[in-house]
Tab-separated table of C-alpha atoms in Angstrom:
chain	number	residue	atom	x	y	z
A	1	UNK	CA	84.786	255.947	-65.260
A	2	UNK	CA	85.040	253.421	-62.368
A	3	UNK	CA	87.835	252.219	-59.504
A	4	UNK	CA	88.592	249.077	-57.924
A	5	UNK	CA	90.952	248.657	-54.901
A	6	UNK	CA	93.350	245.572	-54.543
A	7	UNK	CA	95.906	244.825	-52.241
A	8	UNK	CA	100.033	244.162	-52.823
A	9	UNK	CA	101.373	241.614	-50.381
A	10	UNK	CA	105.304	241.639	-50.050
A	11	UNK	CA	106.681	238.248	-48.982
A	12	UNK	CA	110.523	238.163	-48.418
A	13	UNK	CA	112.830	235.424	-48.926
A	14	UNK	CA	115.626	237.492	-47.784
A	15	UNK	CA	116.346	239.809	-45.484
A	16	UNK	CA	116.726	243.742	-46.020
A	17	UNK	CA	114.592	246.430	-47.770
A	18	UNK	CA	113.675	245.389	-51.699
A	19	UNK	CA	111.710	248.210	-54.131
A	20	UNK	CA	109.852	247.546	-57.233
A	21	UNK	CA	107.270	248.397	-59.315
A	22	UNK	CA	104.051	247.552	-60.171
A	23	UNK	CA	102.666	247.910	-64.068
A	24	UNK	CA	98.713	248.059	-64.672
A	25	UNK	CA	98.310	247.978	-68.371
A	26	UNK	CA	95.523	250.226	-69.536
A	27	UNK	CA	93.188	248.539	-72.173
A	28	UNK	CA	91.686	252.162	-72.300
A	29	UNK	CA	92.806	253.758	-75.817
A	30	UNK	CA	93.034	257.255	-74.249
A	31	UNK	CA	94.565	256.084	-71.086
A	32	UNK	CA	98.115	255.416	-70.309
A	33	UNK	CA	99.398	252.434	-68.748
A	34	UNK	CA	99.834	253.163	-64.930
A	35	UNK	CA	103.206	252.668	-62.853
A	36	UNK	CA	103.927	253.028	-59.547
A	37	UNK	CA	106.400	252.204	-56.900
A	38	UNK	CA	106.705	250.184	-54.123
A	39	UNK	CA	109.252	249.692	-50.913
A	40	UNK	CA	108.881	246.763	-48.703
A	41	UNK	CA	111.400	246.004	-45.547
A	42	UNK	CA	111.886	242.299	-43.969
A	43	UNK	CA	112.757	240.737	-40.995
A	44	UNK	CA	113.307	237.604	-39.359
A	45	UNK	CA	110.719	236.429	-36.897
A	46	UNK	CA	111.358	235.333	-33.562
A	47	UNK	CA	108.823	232.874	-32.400
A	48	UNK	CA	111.189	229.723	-32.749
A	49	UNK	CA	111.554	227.578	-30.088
A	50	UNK	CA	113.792	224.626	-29.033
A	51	UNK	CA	112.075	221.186	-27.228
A	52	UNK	CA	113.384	218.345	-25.954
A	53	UNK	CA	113.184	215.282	-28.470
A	54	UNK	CA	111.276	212.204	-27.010
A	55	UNK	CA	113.796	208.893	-27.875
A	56	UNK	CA	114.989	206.124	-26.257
A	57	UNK	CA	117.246	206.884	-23.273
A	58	UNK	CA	120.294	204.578	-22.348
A	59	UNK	CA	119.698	202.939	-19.021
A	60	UNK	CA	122.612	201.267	-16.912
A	61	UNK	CA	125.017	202.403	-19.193
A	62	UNK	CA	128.000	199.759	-19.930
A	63	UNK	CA	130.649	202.681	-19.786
A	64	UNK	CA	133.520	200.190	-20.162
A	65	UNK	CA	132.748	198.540	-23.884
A	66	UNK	CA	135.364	199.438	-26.527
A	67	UNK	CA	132.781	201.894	-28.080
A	68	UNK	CA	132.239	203.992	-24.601
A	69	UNK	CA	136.043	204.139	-24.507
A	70	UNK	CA	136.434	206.207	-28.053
A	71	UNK	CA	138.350	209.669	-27.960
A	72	UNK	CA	136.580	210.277	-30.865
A	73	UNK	CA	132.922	209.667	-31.624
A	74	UNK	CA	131.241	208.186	-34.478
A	75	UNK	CA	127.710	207.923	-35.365
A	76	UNK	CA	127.040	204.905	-33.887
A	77	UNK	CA	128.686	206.389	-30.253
A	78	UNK	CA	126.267	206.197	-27.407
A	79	UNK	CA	123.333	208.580	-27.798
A	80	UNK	CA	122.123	210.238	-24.683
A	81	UNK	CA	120.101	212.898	-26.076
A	82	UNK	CA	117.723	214.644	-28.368
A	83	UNK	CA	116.389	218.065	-28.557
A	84	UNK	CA	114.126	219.357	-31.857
A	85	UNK	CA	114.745	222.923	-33.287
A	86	UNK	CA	111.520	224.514	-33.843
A	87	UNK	CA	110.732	226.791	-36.525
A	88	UNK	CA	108.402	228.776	-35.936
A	89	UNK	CA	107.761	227.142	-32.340
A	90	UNK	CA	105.943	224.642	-31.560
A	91	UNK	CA	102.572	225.163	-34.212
A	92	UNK	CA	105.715	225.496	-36.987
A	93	UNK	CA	104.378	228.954	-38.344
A	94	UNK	CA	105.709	231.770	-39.167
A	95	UNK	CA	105.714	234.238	-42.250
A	96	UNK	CA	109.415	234.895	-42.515
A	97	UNK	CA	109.919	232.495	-45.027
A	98	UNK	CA	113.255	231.802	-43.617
A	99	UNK	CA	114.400	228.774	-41.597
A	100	UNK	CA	116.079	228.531	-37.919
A	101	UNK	CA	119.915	227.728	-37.821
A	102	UNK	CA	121.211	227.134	-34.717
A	103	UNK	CA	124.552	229.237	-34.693
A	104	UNK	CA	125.672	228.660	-31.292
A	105	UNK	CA	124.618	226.051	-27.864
A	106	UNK	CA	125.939	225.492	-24.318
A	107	UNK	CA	125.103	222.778	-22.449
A	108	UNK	CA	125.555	222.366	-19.247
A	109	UNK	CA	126.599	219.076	-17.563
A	110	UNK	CA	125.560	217.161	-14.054
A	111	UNK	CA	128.289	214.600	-13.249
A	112	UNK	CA	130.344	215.352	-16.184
A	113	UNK	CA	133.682	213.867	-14.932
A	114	UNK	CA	132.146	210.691	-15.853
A	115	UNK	CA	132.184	211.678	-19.845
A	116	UNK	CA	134.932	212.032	-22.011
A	117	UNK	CA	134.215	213.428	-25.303
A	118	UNK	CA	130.716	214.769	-26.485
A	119	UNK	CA	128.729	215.803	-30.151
A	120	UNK	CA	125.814	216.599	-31.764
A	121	UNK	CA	124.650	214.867	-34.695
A	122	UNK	CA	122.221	215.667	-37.477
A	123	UNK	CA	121.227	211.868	-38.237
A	124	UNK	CA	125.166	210.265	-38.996
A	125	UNK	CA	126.507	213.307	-39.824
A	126	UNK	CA	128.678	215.300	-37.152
A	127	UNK	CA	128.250	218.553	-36.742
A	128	UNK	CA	130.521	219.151	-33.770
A	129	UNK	CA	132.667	217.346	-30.966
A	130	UNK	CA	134.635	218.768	-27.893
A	131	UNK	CA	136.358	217.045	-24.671
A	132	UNK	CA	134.536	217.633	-21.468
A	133	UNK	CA	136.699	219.497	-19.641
A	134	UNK	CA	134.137	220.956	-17.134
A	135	UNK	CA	130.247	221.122	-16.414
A	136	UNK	CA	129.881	222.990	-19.892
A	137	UNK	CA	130.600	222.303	-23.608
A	138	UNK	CA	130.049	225.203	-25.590
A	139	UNK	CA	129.858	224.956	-29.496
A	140	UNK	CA	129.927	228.114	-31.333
A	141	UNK	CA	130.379	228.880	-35.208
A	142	UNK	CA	127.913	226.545	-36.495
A	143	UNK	CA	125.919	226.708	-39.700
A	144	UNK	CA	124.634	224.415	-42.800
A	145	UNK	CA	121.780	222.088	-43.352
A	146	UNK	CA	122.587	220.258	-40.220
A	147	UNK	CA	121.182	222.634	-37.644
A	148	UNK	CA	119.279	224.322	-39.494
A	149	UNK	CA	115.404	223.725	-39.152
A	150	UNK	CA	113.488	224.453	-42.601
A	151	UNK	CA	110.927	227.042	-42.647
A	152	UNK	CA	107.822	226.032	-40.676
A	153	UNK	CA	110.007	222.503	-39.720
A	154	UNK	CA	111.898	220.909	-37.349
A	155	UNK	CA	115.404	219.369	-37.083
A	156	UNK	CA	116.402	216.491	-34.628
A	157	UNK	CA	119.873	216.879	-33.312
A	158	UNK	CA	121.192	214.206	-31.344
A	159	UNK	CA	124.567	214.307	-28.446
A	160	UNK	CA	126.181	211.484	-28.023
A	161	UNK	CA	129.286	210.785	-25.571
A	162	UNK	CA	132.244	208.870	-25.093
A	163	UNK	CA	133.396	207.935	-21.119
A	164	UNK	CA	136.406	208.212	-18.504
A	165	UNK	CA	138.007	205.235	-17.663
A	166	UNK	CA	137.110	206.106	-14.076
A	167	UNK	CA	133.824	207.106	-13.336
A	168	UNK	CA	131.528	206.390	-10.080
A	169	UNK	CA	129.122	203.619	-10.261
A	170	UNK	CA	125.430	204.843	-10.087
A	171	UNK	CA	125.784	207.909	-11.135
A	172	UNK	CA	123.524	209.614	-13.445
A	173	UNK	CA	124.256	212.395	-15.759
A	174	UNK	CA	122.142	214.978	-17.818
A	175	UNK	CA	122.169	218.107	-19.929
A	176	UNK	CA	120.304	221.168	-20.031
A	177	UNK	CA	120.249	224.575	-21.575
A	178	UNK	CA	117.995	227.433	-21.871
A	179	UNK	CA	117.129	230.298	-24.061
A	180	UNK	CA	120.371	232.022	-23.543
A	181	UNK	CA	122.284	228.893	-24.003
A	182	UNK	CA	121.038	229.319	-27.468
A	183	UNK	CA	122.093	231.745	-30.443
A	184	UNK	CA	120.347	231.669	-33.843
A	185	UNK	CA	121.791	232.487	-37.136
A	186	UNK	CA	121.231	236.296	-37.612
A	187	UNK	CA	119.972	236.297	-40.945
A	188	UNK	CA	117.967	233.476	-39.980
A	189	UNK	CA	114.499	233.294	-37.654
A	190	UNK	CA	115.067	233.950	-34.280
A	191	UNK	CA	114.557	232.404	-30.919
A	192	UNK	CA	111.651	233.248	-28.541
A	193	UNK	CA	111.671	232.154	-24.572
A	194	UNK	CA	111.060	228.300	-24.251
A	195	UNK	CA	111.262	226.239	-21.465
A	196	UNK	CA	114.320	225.090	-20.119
A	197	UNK	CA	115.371	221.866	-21.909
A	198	UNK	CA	116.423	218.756	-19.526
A	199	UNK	CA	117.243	215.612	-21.050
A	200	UNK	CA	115.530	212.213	-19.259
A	201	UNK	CA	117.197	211.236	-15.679
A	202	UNK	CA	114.313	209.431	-14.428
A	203	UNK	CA	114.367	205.724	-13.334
A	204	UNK	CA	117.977	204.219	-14.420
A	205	UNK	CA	118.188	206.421	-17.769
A	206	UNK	CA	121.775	207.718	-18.488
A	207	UNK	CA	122.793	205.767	-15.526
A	208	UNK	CA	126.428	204.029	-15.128
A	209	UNK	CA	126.994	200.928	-14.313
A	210	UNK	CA	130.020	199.507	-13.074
A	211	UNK	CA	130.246	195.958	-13.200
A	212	UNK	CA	132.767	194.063	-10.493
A	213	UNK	CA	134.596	190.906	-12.162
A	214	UNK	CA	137.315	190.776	-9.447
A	215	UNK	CA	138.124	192.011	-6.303
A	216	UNK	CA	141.163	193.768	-4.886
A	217	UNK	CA	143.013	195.253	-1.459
A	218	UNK	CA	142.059	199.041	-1.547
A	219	UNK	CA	143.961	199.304	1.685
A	220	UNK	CA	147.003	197.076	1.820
A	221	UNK	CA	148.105	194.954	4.717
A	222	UNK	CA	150.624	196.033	6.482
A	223	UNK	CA	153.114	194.530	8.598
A	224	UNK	CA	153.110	193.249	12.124
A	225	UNK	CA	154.965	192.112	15.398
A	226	UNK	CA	154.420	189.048	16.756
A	227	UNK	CA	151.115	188.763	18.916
A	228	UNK	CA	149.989	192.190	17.551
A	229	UNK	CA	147.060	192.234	15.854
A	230	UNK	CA	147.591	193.333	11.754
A	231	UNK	CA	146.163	196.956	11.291
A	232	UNK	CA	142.825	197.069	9.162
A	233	UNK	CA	142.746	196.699	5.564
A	234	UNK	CA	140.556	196.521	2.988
A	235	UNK	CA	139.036	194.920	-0.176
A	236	UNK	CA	136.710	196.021	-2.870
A	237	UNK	CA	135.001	194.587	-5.834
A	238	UNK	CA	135.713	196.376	-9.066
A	239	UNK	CA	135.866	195.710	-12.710
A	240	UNK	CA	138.565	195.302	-15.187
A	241	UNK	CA	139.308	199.771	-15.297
A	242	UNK	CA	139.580	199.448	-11.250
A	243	UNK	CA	136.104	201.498	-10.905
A	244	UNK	CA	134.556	199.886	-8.129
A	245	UNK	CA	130.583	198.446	-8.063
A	246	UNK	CA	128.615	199.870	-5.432
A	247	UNK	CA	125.461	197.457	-6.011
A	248	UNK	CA	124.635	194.525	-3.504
A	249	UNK	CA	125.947	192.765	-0.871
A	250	UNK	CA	128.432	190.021	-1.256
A	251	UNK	CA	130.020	187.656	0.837
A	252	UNK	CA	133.835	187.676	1.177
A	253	UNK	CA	136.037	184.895	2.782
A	254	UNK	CA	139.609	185.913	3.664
A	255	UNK	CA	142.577	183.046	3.678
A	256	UNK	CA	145.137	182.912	5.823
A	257	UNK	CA	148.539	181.170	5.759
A	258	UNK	CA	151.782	181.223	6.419
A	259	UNK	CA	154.757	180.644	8.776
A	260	UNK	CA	153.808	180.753	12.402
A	261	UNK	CA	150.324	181.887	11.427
A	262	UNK	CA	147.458	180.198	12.763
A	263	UNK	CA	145.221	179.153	9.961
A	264	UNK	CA	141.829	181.657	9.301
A	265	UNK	CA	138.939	182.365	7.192
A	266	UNK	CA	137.344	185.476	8.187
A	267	UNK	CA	134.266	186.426	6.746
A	268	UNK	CA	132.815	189.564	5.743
A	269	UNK	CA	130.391	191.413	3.630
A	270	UNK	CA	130.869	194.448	1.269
């Protein structure tokens, strides 16, 4: 007579509890094949994490082309933003077998009365799109292939935006979230704590840019008596959607004409 020891290992590629049996066949003429059996429970791990994707940030964004003016995105709208879903977290390993679907996000928004519409993008394909209404868009309900990060791998989504006709030259806008921005899947892996994830503001990245091609009065003149000086008015450089361009000095020469008025050309700069 003799033993031997070996070991069962239960790997799950579902969730729940699963039984079943295991069969040693006896070669042993006297001896009956042996069964026994076995119970083995599963669940997901929680050690994925969420990064932010190093791209190519827009810097001195032309708000005012045809494409920044869409109400509704495509995949070629602006992209300000990447973040990576992490199975696994960073190292990609876990023993779950399962993958990491992001289920629900909010991200919250500096300067976001500059932006019009907003969505995330797996590649060309959308996966969602909202108005920004506020300084948070809030996507809930998603699922599929698109933000879901294979088991032990990563998926890239990208946001991309569409702009307000008015918006404020200079200004820079950005996204973040943190861990309880995030919801996973339930059947899925699970998020861990991660840092907080900031998308690029530094130097002239996601900055606007307005761009003056004319200017205008942005306080009227008014009406006069005779030998009373005109109250004080204004003019501003802007471009073609009225948003005035904050950059530079410029030189501005004022005409006058008219009955009884003595000629002028006042100068100024702005």
């Amino acid at each position: 007579a003799g033993s031997t020891s070996f070991t069962v290992t239960y790997t799950p590629n579902a969730l729940g509890t699963f039984n079943a049996t295991v069969n040693i066949v006896s070669d042993d003429s006297d001896e009956a094949n042996y069964n026994f059996n076995i119970q083995g429970s599963s669940s997901p791990s929680n050690l994925s994490t969420i990064a932010f994707n190093t791209s190519t940030t827009p810097q001195n964004i032309d708000y005012s082309t045809a494409a920044n003016q869409v109400t509704n995105l495509v995949s070629t709208s602006l992209a300000v933003m990447e973040f990576r879903i992490q199975d696994g977290g960073p190292t990609n390993t876990d023993a779950d077998n399962l993958g990491t679907t992001l289920n629900a996000i909010t991200l919250n928004i500096t300067n976001w009365q500059n932006l019009r519409r907003l969505a995330l993008y797996n590649g060309v394909t959308e996966i969602a799109e909202a108005a920004v209404t506020g300084p948070t868009v809030t996507f809930t309900g998603l699922t599929g292939t698109e933000v879901t990060a294979p088991d032990n791998g990563n998926r890239i989504i990208t946001v991309r935006v569409s702009f307000q006709a008015t918006v404020t030259d200079n200004q820079q806008f950005s996204f973040s979230f943190t861990p309880s921005d995030v919801t996973a899947l339930s059947t899925n892996s699970q998020f861990t704590t991660f840092s907080t994830v900031n998308s690029e503001t530094t130097a002239d990245r996601n900055r606007i840019e307005v761009t003056a091609d004319r200017i205008n009065f942005s306080t009227q003149p008014n009406n006069t008596s005779v030998s009373v000086n005109m109250s004080a008015f204004a003019v501003q450089f802007v471009d073609a959607l009225g948003n005035r361009d904050f950059d530079g000095n410029r030189t501005v020469t004022l005409t006058t004409s008219g009955v009884n008025i003595s000629p002028a050309t006042p100068t100024g700069s702005i």
